[in-house]
XYZ file of C-alpha atoms in Angstrom:
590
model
C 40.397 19.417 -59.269
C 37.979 18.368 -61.987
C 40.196 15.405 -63.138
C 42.809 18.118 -64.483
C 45.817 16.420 -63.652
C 46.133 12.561 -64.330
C 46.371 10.054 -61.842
C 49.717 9.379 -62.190
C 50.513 13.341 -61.270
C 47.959 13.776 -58.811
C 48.004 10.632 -56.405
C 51.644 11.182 -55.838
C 51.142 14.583 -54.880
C 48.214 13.864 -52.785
C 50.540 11.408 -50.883
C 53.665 13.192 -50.555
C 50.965 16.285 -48.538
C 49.293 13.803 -46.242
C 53.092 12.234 -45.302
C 54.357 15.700 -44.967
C 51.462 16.794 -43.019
C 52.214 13.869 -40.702
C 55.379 14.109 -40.239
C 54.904 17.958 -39.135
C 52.737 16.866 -36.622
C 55.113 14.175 -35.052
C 57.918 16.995 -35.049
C 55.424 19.267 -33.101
C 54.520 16.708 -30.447
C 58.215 15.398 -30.064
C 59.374 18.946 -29.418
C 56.332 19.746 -26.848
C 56.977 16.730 -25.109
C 60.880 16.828 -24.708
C 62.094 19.947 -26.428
C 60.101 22.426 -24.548
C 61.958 23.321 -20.650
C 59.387 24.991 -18.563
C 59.787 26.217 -15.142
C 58.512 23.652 -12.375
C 58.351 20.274 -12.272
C 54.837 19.361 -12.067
C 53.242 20.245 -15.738
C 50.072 18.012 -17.539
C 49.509 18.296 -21.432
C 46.430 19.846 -22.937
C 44.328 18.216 -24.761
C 45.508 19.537 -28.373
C 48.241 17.587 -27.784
C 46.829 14.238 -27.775
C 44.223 15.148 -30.524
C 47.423 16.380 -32.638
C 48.889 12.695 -31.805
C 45.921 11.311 -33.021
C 45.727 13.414 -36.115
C 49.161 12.305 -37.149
C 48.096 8.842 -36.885
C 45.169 9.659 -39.210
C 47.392 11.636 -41.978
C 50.020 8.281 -41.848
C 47.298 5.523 -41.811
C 45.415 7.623 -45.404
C 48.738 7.956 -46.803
C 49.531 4.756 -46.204
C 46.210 3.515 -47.445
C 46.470 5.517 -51.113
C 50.251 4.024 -51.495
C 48.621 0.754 -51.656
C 46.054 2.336 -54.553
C 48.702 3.242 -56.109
C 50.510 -0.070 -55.925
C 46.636 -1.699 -57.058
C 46.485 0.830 -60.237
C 50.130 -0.155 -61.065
C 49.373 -3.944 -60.659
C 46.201 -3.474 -62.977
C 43.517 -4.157 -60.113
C 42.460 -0.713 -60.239
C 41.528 1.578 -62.856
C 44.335 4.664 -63.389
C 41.238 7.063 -62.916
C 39.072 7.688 -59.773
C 35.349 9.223 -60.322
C 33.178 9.851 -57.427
C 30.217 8.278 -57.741
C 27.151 10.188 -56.425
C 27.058 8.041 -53.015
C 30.773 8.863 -52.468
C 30.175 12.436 -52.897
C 26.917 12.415 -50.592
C 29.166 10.636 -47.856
C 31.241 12.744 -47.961
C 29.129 15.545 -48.068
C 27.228 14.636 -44.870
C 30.726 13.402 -43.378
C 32.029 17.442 -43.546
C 28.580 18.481 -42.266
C 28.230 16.575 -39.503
C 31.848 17.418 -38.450
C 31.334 21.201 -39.007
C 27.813 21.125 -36.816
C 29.353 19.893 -33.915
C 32.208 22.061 -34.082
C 29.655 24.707 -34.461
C 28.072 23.870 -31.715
C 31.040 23.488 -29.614
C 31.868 26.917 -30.286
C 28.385 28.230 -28.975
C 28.709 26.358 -25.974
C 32.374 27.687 -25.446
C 30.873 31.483 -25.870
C 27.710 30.730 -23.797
C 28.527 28.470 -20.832
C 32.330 29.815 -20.281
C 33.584 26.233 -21.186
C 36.872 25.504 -22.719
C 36.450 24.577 -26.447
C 38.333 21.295 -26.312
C 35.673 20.512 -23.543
C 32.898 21.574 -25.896
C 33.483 19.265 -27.976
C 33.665 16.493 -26.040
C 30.452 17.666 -24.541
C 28.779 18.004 -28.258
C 30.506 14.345 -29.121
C 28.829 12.470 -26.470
C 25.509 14.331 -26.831
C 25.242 14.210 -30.650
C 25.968 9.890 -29.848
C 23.023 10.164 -27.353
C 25.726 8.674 -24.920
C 25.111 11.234 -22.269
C 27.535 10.937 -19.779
C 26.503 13.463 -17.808
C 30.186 14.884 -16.440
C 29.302 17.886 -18.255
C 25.338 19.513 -18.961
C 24.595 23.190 -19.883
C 24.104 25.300 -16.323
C 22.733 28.302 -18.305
C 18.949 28.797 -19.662
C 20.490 29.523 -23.319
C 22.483 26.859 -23.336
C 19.869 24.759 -22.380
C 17.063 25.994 -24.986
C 20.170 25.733 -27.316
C 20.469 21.935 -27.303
C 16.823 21.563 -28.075
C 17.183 22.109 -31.537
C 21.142 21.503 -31.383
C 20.264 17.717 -30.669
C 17.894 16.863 -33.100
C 19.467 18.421 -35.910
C 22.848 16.381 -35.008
C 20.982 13.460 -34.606
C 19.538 13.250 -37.732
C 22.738 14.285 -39.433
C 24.486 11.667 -37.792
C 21.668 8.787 -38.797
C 22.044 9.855 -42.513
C 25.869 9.453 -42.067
C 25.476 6.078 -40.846
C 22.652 4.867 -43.410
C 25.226 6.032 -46.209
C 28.500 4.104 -44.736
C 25.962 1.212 -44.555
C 24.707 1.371 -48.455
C 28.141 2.610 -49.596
C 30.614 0.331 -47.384
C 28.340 -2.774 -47.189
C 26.746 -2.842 -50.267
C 30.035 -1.976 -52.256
C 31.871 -5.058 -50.862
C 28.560 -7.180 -50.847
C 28.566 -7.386 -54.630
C 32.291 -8.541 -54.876
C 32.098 -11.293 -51.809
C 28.346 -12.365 -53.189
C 30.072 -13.314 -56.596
C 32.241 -15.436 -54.746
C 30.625 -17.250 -52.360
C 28.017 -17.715 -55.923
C 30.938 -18.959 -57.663
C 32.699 -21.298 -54.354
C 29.090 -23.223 -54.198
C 28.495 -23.511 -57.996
C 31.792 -25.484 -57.753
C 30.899 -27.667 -54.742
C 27.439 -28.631 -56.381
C 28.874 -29.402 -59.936
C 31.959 -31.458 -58.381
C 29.030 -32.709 -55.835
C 27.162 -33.430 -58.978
C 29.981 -35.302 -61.155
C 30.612 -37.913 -57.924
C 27.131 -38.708 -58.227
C 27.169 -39.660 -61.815
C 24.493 -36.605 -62.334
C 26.045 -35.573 -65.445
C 23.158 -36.320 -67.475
C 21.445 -33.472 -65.537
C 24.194 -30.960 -67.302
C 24.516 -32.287 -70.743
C 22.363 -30.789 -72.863
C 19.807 -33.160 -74.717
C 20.009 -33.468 -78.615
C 16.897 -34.820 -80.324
C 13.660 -36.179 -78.656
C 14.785 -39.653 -78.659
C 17.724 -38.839 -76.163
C 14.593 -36.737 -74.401
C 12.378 -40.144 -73.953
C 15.056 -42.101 -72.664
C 15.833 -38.881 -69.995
C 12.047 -38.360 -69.306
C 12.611 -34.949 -69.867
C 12.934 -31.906 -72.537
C 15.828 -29.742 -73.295
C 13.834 -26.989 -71.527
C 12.861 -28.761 -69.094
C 16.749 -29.494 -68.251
C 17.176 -25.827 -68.758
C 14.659 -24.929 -66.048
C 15.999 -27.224 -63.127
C 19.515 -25.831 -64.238
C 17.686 -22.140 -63.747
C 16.494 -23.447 -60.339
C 19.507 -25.224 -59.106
C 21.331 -21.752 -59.758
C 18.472 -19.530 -57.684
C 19.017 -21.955 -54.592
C 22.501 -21.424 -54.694
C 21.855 -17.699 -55.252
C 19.726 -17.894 -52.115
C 22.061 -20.066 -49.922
C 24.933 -17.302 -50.832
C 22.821 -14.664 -49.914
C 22.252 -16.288 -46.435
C 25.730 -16.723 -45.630
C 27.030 -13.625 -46.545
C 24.454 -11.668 -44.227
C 25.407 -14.353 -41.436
C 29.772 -13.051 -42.223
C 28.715 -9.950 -42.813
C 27.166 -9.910 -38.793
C 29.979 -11.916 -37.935
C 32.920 -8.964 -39.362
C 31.147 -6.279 -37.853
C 30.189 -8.171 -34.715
C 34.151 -8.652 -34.369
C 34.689 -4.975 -35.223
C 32.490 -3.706 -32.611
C 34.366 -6.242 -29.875
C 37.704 -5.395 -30.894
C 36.383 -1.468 -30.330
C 35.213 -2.669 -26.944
C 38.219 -4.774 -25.777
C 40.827 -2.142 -26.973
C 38.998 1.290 -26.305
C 38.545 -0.107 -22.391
C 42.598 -0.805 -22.709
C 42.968 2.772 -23.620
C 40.852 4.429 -21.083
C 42.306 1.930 -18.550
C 45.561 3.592 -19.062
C 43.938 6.964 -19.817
C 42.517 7.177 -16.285
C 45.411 5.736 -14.024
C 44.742 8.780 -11.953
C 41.026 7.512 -11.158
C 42.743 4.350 -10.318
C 40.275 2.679 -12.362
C 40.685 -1.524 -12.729
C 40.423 -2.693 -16.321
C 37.243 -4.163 -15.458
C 35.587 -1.038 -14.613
C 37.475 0.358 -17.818
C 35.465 -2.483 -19.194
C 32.099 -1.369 -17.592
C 32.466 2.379 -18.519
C 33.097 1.299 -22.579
C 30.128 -1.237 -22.513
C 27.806 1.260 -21.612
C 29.346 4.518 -23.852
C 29.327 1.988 -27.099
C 25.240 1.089 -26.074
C 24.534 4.605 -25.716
C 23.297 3.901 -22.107
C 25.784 6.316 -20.317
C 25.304 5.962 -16.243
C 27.451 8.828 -15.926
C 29.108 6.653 -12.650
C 32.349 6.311 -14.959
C 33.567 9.547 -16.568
C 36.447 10.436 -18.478
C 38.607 13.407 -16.601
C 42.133 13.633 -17.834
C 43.123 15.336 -20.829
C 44.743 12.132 -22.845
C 40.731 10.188 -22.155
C 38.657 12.854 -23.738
C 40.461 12.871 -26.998
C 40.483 9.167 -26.998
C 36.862 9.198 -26.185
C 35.985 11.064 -29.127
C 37.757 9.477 -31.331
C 36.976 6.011 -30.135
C 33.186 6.938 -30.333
C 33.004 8.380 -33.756
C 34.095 4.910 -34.556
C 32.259 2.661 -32.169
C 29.147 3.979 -31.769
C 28.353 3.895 -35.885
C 29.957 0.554 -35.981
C 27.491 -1.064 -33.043
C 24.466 0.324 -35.458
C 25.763 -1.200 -38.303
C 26.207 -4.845 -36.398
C 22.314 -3.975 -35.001
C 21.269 -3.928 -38.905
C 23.415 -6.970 -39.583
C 21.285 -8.434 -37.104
C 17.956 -7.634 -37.994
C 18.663 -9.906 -41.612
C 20.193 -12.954 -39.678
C 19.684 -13.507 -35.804
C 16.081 -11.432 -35.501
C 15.077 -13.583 -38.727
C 15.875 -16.771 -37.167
C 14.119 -15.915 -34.219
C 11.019 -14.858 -36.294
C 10.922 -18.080 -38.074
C 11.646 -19.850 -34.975
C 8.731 -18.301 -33.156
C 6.533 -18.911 -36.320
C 7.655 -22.654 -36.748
C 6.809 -23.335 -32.530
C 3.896 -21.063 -33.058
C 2.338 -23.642 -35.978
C 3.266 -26.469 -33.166
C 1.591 -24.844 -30.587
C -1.063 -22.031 -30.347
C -1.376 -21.339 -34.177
C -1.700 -24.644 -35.828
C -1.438 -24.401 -39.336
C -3.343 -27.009 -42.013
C -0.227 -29.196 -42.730
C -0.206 -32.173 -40.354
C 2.188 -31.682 -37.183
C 4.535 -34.961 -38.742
C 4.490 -32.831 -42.422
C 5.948 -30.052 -40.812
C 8.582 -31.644 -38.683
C 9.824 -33.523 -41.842
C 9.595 -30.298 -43.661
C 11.473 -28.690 -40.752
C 13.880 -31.126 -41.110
C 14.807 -30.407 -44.528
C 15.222 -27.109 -44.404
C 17.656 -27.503 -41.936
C 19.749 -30.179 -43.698
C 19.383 -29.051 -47.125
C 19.410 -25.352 -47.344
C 19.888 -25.698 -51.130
C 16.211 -27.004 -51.164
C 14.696 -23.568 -50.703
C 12.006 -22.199 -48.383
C 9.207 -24.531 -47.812
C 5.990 -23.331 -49.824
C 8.486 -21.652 -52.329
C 7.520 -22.154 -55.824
C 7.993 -20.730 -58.960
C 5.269 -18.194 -59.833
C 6.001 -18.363 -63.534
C 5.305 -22.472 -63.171
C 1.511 -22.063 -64.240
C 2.904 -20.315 -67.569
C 2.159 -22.386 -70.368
C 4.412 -21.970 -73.528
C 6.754 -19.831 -74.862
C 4.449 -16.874 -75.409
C 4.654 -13.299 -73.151
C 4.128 -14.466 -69.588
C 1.478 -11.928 -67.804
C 3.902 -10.935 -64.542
C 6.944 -10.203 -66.879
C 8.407 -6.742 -67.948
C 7.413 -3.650 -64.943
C 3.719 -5.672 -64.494
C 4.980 -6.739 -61.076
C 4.566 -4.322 -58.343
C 7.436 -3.051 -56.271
C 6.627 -0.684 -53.511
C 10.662 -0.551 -52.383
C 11.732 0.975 -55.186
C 14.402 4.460 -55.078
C 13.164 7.602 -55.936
C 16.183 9.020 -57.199
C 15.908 12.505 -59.363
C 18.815 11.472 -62.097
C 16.872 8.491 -62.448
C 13.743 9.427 -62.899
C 14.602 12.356 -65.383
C 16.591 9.863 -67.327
C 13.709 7.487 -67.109
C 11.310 9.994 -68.050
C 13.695 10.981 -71.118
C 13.608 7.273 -71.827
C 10.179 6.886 -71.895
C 9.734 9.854 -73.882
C 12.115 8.888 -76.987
C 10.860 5.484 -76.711
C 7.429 6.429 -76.838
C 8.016 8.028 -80.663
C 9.759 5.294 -82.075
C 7.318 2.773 -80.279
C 4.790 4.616 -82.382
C 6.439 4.605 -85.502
C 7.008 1.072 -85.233
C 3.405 0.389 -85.034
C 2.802 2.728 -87.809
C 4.901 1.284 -89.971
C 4.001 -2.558 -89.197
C 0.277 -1.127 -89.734
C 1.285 0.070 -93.064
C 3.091 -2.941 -93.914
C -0.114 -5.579 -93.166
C -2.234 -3.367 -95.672
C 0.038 -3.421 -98.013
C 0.449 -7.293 -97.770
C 3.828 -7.303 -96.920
C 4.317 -9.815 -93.921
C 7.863 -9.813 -93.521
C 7.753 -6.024 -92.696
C 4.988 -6.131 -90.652
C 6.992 -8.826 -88.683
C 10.129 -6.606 -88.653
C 8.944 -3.840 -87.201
C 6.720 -5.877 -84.686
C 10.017 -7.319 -83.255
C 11.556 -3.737 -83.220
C 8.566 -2.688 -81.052
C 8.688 -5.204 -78.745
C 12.476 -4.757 -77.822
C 11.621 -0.841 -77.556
C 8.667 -1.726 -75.488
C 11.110 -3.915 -73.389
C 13.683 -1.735 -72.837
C 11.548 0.705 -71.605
C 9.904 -1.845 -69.100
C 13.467 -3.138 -67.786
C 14.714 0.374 -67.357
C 11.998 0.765 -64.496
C 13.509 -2.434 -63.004
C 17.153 -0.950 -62.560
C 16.951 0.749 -58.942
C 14.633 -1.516 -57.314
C 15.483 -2.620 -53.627
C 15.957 -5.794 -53.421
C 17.302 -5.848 -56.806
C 14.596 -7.339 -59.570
C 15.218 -11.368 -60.229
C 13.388 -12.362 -62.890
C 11.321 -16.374 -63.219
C 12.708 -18.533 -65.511
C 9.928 -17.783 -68.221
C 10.670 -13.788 -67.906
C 14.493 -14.944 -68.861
C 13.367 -17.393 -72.084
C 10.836 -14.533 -73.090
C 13.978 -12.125 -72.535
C 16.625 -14.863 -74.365
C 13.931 -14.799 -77.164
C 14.155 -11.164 -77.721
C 18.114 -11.646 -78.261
C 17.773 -14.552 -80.614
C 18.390 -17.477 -78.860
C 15.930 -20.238 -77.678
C 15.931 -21.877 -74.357
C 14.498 -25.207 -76.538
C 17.297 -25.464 -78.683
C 20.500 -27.484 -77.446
C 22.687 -26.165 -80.060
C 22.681 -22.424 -77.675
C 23.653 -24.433 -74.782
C 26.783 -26.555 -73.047
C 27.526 -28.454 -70.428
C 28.814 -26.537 -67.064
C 32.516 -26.279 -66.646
C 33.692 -26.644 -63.299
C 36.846 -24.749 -63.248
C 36.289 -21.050 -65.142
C 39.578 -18.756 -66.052
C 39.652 -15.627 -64.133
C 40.930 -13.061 -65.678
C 44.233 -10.317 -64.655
C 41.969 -8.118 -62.392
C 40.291 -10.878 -60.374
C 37.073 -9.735 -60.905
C 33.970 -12.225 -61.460
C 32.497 -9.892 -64.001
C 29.518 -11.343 -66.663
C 30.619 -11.845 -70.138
C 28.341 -9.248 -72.282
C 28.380 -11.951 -74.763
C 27.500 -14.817 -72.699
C 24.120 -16.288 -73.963
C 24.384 -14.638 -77.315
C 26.880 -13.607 -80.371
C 30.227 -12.360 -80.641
C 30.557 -9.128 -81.980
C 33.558 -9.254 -83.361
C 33.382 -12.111 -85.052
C 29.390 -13.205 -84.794
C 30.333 -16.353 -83.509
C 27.577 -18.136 -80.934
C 28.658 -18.632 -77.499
C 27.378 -21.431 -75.832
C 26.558 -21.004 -72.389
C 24.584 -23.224 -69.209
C 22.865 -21.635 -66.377
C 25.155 -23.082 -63.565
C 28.300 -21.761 -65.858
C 30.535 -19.122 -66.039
C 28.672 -17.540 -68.522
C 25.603 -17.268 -67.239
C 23.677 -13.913 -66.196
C 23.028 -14.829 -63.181
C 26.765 -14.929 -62.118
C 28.933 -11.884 -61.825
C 28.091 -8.759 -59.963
C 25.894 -7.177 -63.055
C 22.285 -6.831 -61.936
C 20.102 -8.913 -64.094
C 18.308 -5.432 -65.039
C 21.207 -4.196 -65.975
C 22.583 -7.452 -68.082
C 19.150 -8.059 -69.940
C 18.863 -4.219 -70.798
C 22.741 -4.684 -71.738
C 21.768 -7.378 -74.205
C 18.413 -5.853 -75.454
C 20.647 -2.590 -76.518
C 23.186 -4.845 -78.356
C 20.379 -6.505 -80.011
C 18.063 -3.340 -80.699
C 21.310 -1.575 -82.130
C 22.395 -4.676 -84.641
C 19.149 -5.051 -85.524
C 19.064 -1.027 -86.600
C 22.057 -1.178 -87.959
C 20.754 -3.979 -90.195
C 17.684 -2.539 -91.397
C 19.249 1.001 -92.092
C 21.614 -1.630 -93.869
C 19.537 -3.130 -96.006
C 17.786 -0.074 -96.959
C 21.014 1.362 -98.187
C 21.309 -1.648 -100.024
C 17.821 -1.410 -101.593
C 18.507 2.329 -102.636
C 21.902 1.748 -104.105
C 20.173 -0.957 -105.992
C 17.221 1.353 -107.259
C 19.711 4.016 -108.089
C 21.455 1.665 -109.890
C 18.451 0.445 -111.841
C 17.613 3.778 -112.433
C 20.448 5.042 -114.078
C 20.587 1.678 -116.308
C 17.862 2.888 -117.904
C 18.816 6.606 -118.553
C 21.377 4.984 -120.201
C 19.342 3.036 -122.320
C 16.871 5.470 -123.087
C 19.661 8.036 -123.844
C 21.561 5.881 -126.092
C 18.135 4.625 -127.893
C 17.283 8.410 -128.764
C 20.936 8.925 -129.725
C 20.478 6.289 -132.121
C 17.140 7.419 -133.148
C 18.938 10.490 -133.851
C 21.798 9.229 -136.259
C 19.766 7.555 -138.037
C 17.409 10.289 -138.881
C 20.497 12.057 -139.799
C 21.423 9.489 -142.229
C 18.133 9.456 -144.128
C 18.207 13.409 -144.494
């Protein structure tokens, strides 16, 4: 509708048309099934009667579902206002497609090989799953030189319907639940950390005498903060992908378990055991189809269908889940026994078992050989891998972002130029504190340019610990100075919404009031907590900081001509009233 009604108009209208269409269906069944007197006693129902039952259940369950949005807008956990996003919309998209192709198709096969169209599409369900169950195949050459190109074109449909419920579903929630599980282990190591009597660790170090009796610098307590935080980054990571595997592993078995139930019962005429019920679901949700168990009645094809659309994308999503947990731990299984055994590596065999060791007891540790590639970065000055210099072959090609990149780049470009120019023009003309100006307005141009490139990368860009002081630099602040830094708090306030969302003023100024906020890498206000990229929260920050510093120079310029105007007219004045004197006086000696 183009957002032309509001949310409060629209959602209850929405609603009130799925219940209705729900309830319409239930009246229809209930009068088929005992308001309908038919000559004979022995009658069976077709199978638009169970797919109507099923539709019903569909129509109540979204209705159902959007009651509770409405109950989450009204709480304040969810915005009054629903925009697709472009994923959404593609979902969707290839969600309508892939039901209309096999519909299609149905409806060919109905016309060409004298099926029923109900059958069709069973016959079109189980082929475009690659189950193949074999109780029905196309008898006719047409139908047969049909599915050649029938198949592929479903399959592939399908697999891009599956790829986007993966990045949509999965990645959508695995923002939220990473911010937690980041935020439930920052807690257990500072708490971990305070019974330990580590608090030195946390406190930030005033003065180089307190930094002699710690043995170490205020940036140098800054950087193992910045480290501590990436291992429990990393740890997070790890055991979200392993509960991740573990709710879709339990999806796909409850599928299993139930769906054999429901053929089970489906099938009574076949006499079938719950066991073999058991067999003939096993091999339908693995795609293997024997075609030795086969669904006949006109209550198991429905359910078949229906129970497939939501099995078989389910099992590929648990196979994914997989291939980052259990086929990882096999890999570095194989490779640690491998460095044992036929591939020795150059560590000694008692090095490695310690360092085996480790890993397994102290996952906060890190990978073994891990290390910091900015740790051969001396200083404070522009470290060489920082800012689009490291190479990233995984990154999205995604039109709306290039074009806006490219419109970036372009605009940038100009006023990179002019910057230049105009820091050139200041050195000849001796004026330093220009030149320095519009130096630092290049290089937060030149920056914001570079970050912009680092916004759709997959996996997300994480940036070293000198990338982030080069960054904090840029914004004002100064990873060597204590007085930009406190200590961790355990406990954080969460706000109304629940949300674990980074404070756009963490690490820098208030806005309103240009007050600085102190902040500590294992705190709530650090960048690396939250579900804001670290690409998005630096270019965030170098926008606030590019426009401020804009908005003072156009400031001071005003000021300057204001002041010049000012002079200026002083002495019109003065030169007016001296020749109006002048004047008079003439006057008087005539």
């Amino acid at each position: 509708m183009a957002r032309r009604l509001s949310f409060a108009i629209a959602q209850p209208i929405t609603i009130v048309g799925w219940f209705i269409s729900s309830i319409l269906l239930i009246a229809l069944v209930i009068a088929a099934e005992y308001g309908l007197t038919l000559p004979g006693q022995d009658r069976a129902l077709t199978q638009a009667f169970y797919y109507a039952i099923i539709a019903s259940g569909i129509y109540f369950l979204i209705a159902a579902l959007m009651c509770v949005t409405v109950y989450g807008a009204y709480k304040g956990h969810y915005k009054q206002e629903f925009k697709l996003t472009m994923s959404q919309r593609t979902l969707m998209l290839q969600t309508i497609s892939f039901m209309v192709y096999m519909l299609a198709g149905a409806a060919v096969y109905h016309r060409v090989e004298g099926w029923r169209f109900l059958d069709s599409v069973y016959f079109t369900n189980f082929t475009l799953l690659t189950v193949g169950i074999g109780s029905l195949a196309p008898k006719t050459h047409t139908g047969r030189a049909f599915l050649f190109p029938f198949a592929v074109g479903g399959i592939v449909i399908l697999g891009l319907v599956i790829g986007s419920i993966r990045s949509l579903v999965l990645e959508r929630g695995k923002k939220k639940l990473g911010s937690r599980m980041v935020e439930k282990k920052r807690v257990q190591l500072l708490k971990k950390m305070h019974k330990k009597d580590q608090q030195d660790k946390l406190t930030p170090i005033n003065g180089k005498e307190q930094a002699n009796d710690l043995g170490m610098t205020e940036r140098e307590r800054r950087k193992s903060e910045f480290e501590l935080m990436r291992q429990i980054q990393n740890h997070a990571t790890q055991r979200q992908k392993w509960n991740a595997l573990f709710v879709s592993g339990s999806a796909w078995l409850i599928l299993w378990l139930v769906g054999a139930v429901v053929f089970w019962k489906a099938e009574h005429q076949q006499e079938w055991s719950y066991f073999q019920a058991l067999y003939f679901a096993y091999t339908s949700l693995l795609t293997i189809g024997y075609g030795d168990f086969t669904n006949f009645s006109n209550s198991g094809k429905p359910a078949f269908v229906f129970w497939s659309l939501l099995a078989v994308p389910t099992l590929t999503i648990v196979i994914s889940n997989m291939g980052d947990t259990v086929v990882k731990s096999v890999r570095d299984l194989t490779d640690y026994l491998g460095e044992f055994t036929v591939l020795p590596g150059e560590s000694p065999t008692k090095q490695r078992a310690k360092q085996l060791l480790k890993d397994v007891t102290h996952p906060l540790r890190g990978k073994r050989g891990q290390k910091d590639s900015a740790d051969q970065l001396p200083g404070m000055d522009r470290p060489p891998g920082t800012l689009g210099e490291r190479k990233d072959e995984s990154k999205q090609d995604i039109p709306e972002y290039e074009a806006m990149t490219r419109a970036t780049d372009r605009v940038a470009g100009e006023v990179e130029k002019e910057e230049l120019h105009a820091a050139s023009n200041a050195g000849e003309h001796g004026d330093e504190v220009s030149k320095d100006v519009h130096e630092y307005h290049y290089q937060l141009i030149r920056e914001f340019r570079n970050v912009m490139k680092h916004l759709n990368e997959n996996p997300p860009r994480q940036y070293t610990y000198e990338e982030w002081a080069w960054f904090l630099r840029l914004m004002g602040e100064d990873e060597d100075d204590h007085s930009f830094h406190r200590k961790p708090a355990i406990q954080i306030r969460d706000n109304h919404r629940g949300d674990w969302e980074p404070d756009l003023q963490q690490g820098g100024t208030d806005e309103k009031n240009d007050e600085q906020k102190k902040w500590s890498w294992l705190g709530n206000r650090s960048p690396l907590m939250g579900n804001m990229g670290e690409a998005e929260w630096v270019l965030e920050r170098l926008s606030i900081t590019l426009e401020k510093e804009l908005k003072r120079q156009h400031k001071i310029r005003q000021d300057a001509g204001e002041s010049y105007a000012a002079t200026d007219a002083k002495k019109l004045h003065n030169s007016s009233g001296s020749s109006t004197g002048t004047l008079e006086t003439q006057k008087g000696a005539v």
